[in-house]
Coordinates of C-alpha atoms in Angstrom, one line a residue:
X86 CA 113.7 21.9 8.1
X87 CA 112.1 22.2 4.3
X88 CA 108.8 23.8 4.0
X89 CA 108.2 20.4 2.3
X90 CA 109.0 18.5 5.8
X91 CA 106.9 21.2 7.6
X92 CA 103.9 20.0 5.1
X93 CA 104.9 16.2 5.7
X94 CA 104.5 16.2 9.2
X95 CA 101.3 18.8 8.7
X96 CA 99.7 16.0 6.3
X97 CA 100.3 13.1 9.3
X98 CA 98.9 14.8 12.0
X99 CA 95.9 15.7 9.7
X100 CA 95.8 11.9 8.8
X101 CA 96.1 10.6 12.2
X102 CA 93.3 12.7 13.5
X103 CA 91.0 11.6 10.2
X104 CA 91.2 8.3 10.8
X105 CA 90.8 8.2 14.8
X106 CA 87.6 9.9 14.7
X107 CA 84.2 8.0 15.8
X108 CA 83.5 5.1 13.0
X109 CA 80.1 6.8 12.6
X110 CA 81.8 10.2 12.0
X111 CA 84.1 8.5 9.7
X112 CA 81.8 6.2 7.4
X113 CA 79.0 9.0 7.2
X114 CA 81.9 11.6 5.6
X115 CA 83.8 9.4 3.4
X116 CA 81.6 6.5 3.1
X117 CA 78.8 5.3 0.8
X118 CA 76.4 4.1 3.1
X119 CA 73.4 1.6 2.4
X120 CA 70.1 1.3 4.4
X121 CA 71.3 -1.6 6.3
X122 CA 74.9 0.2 7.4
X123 CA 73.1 3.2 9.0
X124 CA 70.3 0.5 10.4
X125 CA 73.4 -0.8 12.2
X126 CA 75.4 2.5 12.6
X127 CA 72.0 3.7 14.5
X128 CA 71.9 0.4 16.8
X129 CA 75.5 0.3 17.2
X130 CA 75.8 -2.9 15.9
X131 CA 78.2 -1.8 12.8
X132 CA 81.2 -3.9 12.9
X133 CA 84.4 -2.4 10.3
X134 CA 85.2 -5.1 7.8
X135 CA 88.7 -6.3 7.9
X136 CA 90.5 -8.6 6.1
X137 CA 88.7 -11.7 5.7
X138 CA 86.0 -9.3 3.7
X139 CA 87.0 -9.9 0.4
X140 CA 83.9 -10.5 -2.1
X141 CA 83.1 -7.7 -4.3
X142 CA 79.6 -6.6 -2.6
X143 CA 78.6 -4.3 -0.8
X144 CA 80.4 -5.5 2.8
X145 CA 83.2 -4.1 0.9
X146 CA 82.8 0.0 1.8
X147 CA 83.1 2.3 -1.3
X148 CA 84.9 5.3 -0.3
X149 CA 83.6 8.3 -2.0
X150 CA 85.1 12.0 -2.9
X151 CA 84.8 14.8 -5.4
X152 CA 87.5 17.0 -4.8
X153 CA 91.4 16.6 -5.2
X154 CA 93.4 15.7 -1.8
X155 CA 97.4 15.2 -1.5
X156 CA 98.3 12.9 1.9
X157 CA 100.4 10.6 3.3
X158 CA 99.0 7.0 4.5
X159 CA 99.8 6.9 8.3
X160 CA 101.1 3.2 9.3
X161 CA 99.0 3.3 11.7
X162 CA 95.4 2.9 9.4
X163 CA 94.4 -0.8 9.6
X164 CA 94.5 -3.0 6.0
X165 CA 90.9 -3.2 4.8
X166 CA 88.9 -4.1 1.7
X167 CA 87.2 -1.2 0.0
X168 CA 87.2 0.8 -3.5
X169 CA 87.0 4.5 -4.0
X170 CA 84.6 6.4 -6.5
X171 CA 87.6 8.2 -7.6
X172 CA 91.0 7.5 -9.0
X173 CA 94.6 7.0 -6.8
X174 CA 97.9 7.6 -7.5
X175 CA 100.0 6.5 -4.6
X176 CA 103.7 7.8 -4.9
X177 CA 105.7 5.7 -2.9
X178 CA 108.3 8.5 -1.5
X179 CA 110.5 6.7 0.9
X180 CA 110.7 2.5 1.8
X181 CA 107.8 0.6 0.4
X182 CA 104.5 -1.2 1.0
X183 CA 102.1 -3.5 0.0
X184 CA 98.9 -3.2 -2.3
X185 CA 96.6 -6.1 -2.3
X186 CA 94.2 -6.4 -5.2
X187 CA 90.7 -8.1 -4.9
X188 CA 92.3 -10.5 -2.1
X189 CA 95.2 -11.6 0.2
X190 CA 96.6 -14.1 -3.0
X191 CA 97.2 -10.9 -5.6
X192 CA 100.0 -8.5 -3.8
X193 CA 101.6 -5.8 -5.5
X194 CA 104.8 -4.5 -3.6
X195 CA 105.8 -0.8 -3.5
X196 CA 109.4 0.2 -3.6
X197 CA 110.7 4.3 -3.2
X198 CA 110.5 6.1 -6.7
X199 CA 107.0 4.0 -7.4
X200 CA 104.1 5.3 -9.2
X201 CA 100.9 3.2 -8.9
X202 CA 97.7 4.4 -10.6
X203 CA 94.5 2.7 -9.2
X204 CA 91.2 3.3 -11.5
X205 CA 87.7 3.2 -9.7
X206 CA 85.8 0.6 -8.6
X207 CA 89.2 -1.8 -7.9
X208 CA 88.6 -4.1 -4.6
X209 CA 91.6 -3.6 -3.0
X210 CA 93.5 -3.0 0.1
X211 CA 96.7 -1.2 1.6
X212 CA 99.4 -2.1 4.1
X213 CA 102.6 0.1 5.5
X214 CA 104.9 -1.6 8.4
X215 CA 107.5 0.7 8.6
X216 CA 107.4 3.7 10.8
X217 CA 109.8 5.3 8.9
X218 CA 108.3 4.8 5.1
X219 CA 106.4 7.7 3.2
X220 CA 103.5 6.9 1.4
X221 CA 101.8 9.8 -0.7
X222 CA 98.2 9.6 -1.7
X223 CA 96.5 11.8 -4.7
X224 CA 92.9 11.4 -4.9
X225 CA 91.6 12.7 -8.0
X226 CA 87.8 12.8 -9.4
X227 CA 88.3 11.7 -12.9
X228 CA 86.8 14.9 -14.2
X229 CA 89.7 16.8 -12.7
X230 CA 91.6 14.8 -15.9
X231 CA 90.1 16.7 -18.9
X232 CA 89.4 14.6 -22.2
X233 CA 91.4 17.2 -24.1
X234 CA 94.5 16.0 -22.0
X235 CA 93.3 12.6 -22.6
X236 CA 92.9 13.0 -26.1
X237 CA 96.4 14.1 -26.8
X238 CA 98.3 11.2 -25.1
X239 CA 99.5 8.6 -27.6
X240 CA 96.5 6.4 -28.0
X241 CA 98.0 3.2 -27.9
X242 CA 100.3 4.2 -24.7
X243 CA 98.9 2.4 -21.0
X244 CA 98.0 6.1 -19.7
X245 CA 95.9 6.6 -22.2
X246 CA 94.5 3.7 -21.8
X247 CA 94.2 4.0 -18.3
X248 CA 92.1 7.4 -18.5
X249 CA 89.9 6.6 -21.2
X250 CA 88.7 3.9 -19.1
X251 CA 88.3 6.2 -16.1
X252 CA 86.2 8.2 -17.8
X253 CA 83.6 5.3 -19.3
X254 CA 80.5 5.8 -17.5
X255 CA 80.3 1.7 -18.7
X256 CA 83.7 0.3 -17.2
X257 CA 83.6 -3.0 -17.0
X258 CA 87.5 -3.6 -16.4
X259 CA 89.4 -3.4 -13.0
X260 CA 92.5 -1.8 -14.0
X261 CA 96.2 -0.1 -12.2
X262 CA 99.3 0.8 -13.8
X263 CA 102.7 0.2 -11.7
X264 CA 105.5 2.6 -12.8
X265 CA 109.5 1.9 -11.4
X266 CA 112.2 4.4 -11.2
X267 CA 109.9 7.8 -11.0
X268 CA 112.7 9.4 -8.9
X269 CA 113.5 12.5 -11.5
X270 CA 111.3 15.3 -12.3
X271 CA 108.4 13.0 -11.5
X272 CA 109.4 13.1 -7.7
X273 CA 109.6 17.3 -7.9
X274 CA 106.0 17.1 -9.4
X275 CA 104.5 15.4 -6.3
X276 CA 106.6 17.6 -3.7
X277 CA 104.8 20.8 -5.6
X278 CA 101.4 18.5 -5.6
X279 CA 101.4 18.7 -1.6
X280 CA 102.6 22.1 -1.2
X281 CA 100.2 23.3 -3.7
X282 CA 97.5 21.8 -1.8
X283 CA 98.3 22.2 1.9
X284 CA 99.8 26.4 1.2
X285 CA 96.5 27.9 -0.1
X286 CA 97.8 30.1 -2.7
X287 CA 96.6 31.7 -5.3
X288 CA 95.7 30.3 -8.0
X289 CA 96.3 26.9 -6.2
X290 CA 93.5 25.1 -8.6
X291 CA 95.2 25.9 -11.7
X292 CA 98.7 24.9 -10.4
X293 CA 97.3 21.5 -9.4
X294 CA 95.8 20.5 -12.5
X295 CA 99.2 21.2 -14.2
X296 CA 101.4 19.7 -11.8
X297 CA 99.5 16.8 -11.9
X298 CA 98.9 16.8 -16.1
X299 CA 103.3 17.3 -15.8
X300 CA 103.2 14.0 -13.5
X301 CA 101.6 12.1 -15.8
X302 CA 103.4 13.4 -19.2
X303 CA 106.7 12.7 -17.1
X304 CA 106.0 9.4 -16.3
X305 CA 104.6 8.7 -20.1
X306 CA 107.5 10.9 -21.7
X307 CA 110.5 8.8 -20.0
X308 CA 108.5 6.0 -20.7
X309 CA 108.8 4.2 -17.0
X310 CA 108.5 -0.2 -16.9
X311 CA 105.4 -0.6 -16.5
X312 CA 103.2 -3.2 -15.5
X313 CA 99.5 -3.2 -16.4
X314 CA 97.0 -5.2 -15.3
X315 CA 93.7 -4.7 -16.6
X316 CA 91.1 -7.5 -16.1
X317 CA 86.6 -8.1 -16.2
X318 CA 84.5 -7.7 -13.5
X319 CA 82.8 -10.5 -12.7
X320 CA 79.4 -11.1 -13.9
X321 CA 77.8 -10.5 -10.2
X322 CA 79.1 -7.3 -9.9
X323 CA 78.7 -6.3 -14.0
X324 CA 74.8 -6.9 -13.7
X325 CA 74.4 -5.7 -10.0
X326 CA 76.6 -2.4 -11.8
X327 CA 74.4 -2.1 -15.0
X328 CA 71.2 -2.9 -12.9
X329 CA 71.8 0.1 -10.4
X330 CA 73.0 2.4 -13.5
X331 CA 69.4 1.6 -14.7
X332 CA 67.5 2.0 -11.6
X333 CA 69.1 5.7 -11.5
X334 CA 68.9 6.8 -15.2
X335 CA 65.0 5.8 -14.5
X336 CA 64.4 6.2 -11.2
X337 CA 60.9 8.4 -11.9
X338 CA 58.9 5.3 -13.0
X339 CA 61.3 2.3 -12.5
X340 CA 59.0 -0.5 -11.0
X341 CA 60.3 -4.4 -10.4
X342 CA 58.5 -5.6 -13.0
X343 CA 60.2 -3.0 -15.9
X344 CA 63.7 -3.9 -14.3
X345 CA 63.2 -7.5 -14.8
X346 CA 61.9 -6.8 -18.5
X347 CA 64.8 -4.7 -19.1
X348 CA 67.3 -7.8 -18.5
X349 CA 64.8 -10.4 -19.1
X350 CA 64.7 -12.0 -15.5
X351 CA 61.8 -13.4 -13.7
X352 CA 60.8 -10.8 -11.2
X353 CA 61.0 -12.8 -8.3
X354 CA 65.0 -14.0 -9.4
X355 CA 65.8 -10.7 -9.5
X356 CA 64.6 -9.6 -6.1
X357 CA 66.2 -12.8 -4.4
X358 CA 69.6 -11.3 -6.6
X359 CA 69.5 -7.5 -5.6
X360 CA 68.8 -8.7 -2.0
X361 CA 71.9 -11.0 -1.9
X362 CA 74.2 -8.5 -3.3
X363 CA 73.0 -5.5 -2.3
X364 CA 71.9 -6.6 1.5
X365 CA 68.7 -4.1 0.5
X366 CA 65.7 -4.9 -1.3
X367 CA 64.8 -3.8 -4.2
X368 CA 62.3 -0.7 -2.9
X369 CA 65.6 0.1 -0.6
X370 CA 67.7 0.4 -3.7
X371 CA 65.2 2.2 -5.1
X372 CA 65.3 4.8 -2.8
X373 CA 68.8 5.4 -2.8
X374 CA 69.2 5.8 -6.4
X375 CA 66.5 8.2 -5.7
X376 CA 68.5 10.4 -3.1
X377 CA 71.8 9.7 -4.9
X378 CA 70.2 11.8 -8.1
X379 CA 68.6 14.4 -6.0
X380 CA 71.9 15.3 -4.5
X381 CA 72.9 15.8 -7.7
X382 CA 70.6 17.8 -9.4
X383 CA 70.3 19.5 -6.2
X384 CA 74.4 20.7 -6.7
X385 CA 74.0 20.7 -10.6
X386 CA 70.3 22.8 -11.4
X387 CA 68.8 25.8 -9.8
X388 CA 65.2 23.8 -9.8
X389 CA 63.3 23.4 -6.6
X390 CA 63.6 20.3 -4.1
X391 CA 59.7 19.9 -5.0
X392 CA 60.7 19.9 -8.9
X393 CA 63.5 17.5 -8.1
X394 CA 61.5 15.3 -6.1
X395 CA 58.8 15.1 -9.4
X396 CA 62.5 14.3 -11.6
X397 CA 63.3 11.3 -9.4
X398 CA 59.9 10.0 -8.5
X399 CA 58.2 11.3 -6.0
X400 CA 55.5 12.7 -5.8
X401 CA 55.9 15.6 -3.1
X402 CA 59.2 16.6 -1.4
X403 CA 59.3 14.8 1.7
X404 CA 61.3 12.1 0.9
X405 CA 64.3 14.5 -0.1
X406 CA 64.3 16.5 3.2
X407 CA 64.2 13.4 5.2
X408 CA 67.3 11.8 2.9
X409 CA 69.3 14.8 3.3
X410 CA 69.1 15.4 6.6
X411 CA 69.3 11.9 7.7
X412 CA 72.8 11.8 5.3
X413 CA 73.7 15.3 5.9
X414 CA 72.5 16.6 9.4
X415 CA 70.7 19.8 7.3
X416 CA 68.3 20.6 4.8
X417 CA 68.0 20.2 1.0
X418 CA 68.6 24.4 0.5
X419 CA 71.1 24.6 3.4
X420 CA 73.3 21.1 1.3
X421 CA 72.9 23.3 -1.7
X422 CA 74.3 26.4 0.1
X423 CA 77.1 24.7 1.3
X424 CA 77.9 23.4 -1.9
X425 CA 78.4 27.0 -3.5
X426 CA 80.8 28.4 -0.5

């Protein structure tokens, strides 16, 4: 047997036993979780969505990561609705599958030697029948992608296109890319991807970021069919997107009455709105935008929790100790510790 096939059947038995840990274990590592989710999680009243959750809101779960991971999809995981915070690259490695987009109507079928690129924010949901197939899955942060790569594709290719959009703090698109026939060097590239990832060597970082940079050249350079599909948001979830955006940018002195000025809505509208598609109020939001920037200044500055608490709009500290170890299960300086290992 191939050290490759030894990783293969390493990577399922890491998948199987992710995804049959306790749903609270599960949602509180890779989830994004609202107010009302851990109200529920807490009262055991959360219920998983499955299929019939299909509107772009939050009952569809954002999955959320900020480090690179190389894994197969076990049949066994259940077809859902979500979007990650990050972008996919699914190699389809042996039979084929089905990727649904925003609903049950759009499919988008999978055969061996496929390449599908899926950016952020994409509603969308996966499903493998056969035993037998083997699905790889990259996750990658789009700031492992580095706009100097970016910058020296040929602008007017769909891989350019694709990362340029990745990397627009404003995206207002859904958008994939579906390559055929990546059976050559392209196939080689991925096999490294995994071992690279799973072996621990040195200089394992580096080696990613240029096996995966090859990847994508390869699949550009033989110029694969493609088929792109790019398309708008709708307007629910462009506002409810923009609106959140502001709430964090000015979370220190955001009050209901500036947010309703800012997009010229009555006050009491736009309440009633984040309420509807949030399932939070508008205080609730609030607060996570609140937590959401701490943790990152937290991982990003060397200033206190009591100087981070003034940046987000608080005025003393507790807030941020109670966030952090109701998300985390530690303290603000023990998440930043961790963070550094």
């Amino acid at each position: 047997m191939s050290i490759f096939s030894d990783i293969l059947l390493l990577s399922r038995q890491m998948e199987y036993e992710r995804v049959h840990r306790e749903l609270n274990e599960v949602l509180q590592d890779e989830f994004v979780i609202d107010a009302k989710m851990q109200r529920e999680l807490e009262n055991g009243k959360f219920i998983f969505p499955d299929i019939d959750v299909v509107k772009t809101d939050k009952r569809v779960l954002t999955r959320q990561q900020t480090y690179f991971s190389a894994k197969i999809n076990i049949w066994e995981s259940a077809l859902y609705f979500h979007r990650h915070n990050f972008v996919e690259l699914l190699y389809m490695y042996k039979g084929c599958c089905q990727q649904f987009i925003e609903n049950l109507n759009h499919m988008v079928t999978l055969e061996e030697g496929d390449v599908f690129l899926l950016n952020q924010n994409v509603v969308h949901g996966l499903l493998q029948k056969d035993k037998e197939a083997v699905l790889i899955k990259l996750i990658i942060p789009v700031n492992l992608i580095s706009y100097e790569f970016v910058q020296s594709l040929d602008k007017n290719s769909e891989m350019a296109g694709f990362w340029i959009s990745a990397k627009s703090r404003r995206n207002e698109s859904y958008h994939y890319l579906h390559y055929s026939g990546c059976a050559g060097e392209e196939k080689l590239f991925i096999e490294k991807l995994m071992m690279e990832y799973y072996l621990n060597q040195q200089y394992d970082e580096i080696a990613i970021r240029s096996y995966l940079q090859l990847l994508l050249i390869w699949v550009e350079r033989e110029k694969r069919k493609c088929n792109s599909c790019k398309f708008k948001m709708s307007q629910d979830s462009l506002d409810m997107g923009k609106i959140t955006e502001y709430i964090y940018e000015n979370s220190a002195s955001i009050t209901l009455e500036k947010l309703a000025d800012a997009f010229s809505y009555n006050s009491s509208y736009l309440s009633r709105m984040i309420r509807e598609s949030c399932q939070i109020s508008f205080l609730e939001l609030v607060k996570e935008c609140r937590l959401e920037k701490a943790i990152m200044l937290l991982t990003s500055t060397e200033d206190t929790v009591e100087e981070i608490a003034h940046m987000v709009g608080y005025r003393n500290s507790t807030p941020i100790y109670q966030g952090i170890r109701q998300k985390f299960g530690m303290s603000p300086t023990e998440y930043r510790n961790s963070r550094y290992k």
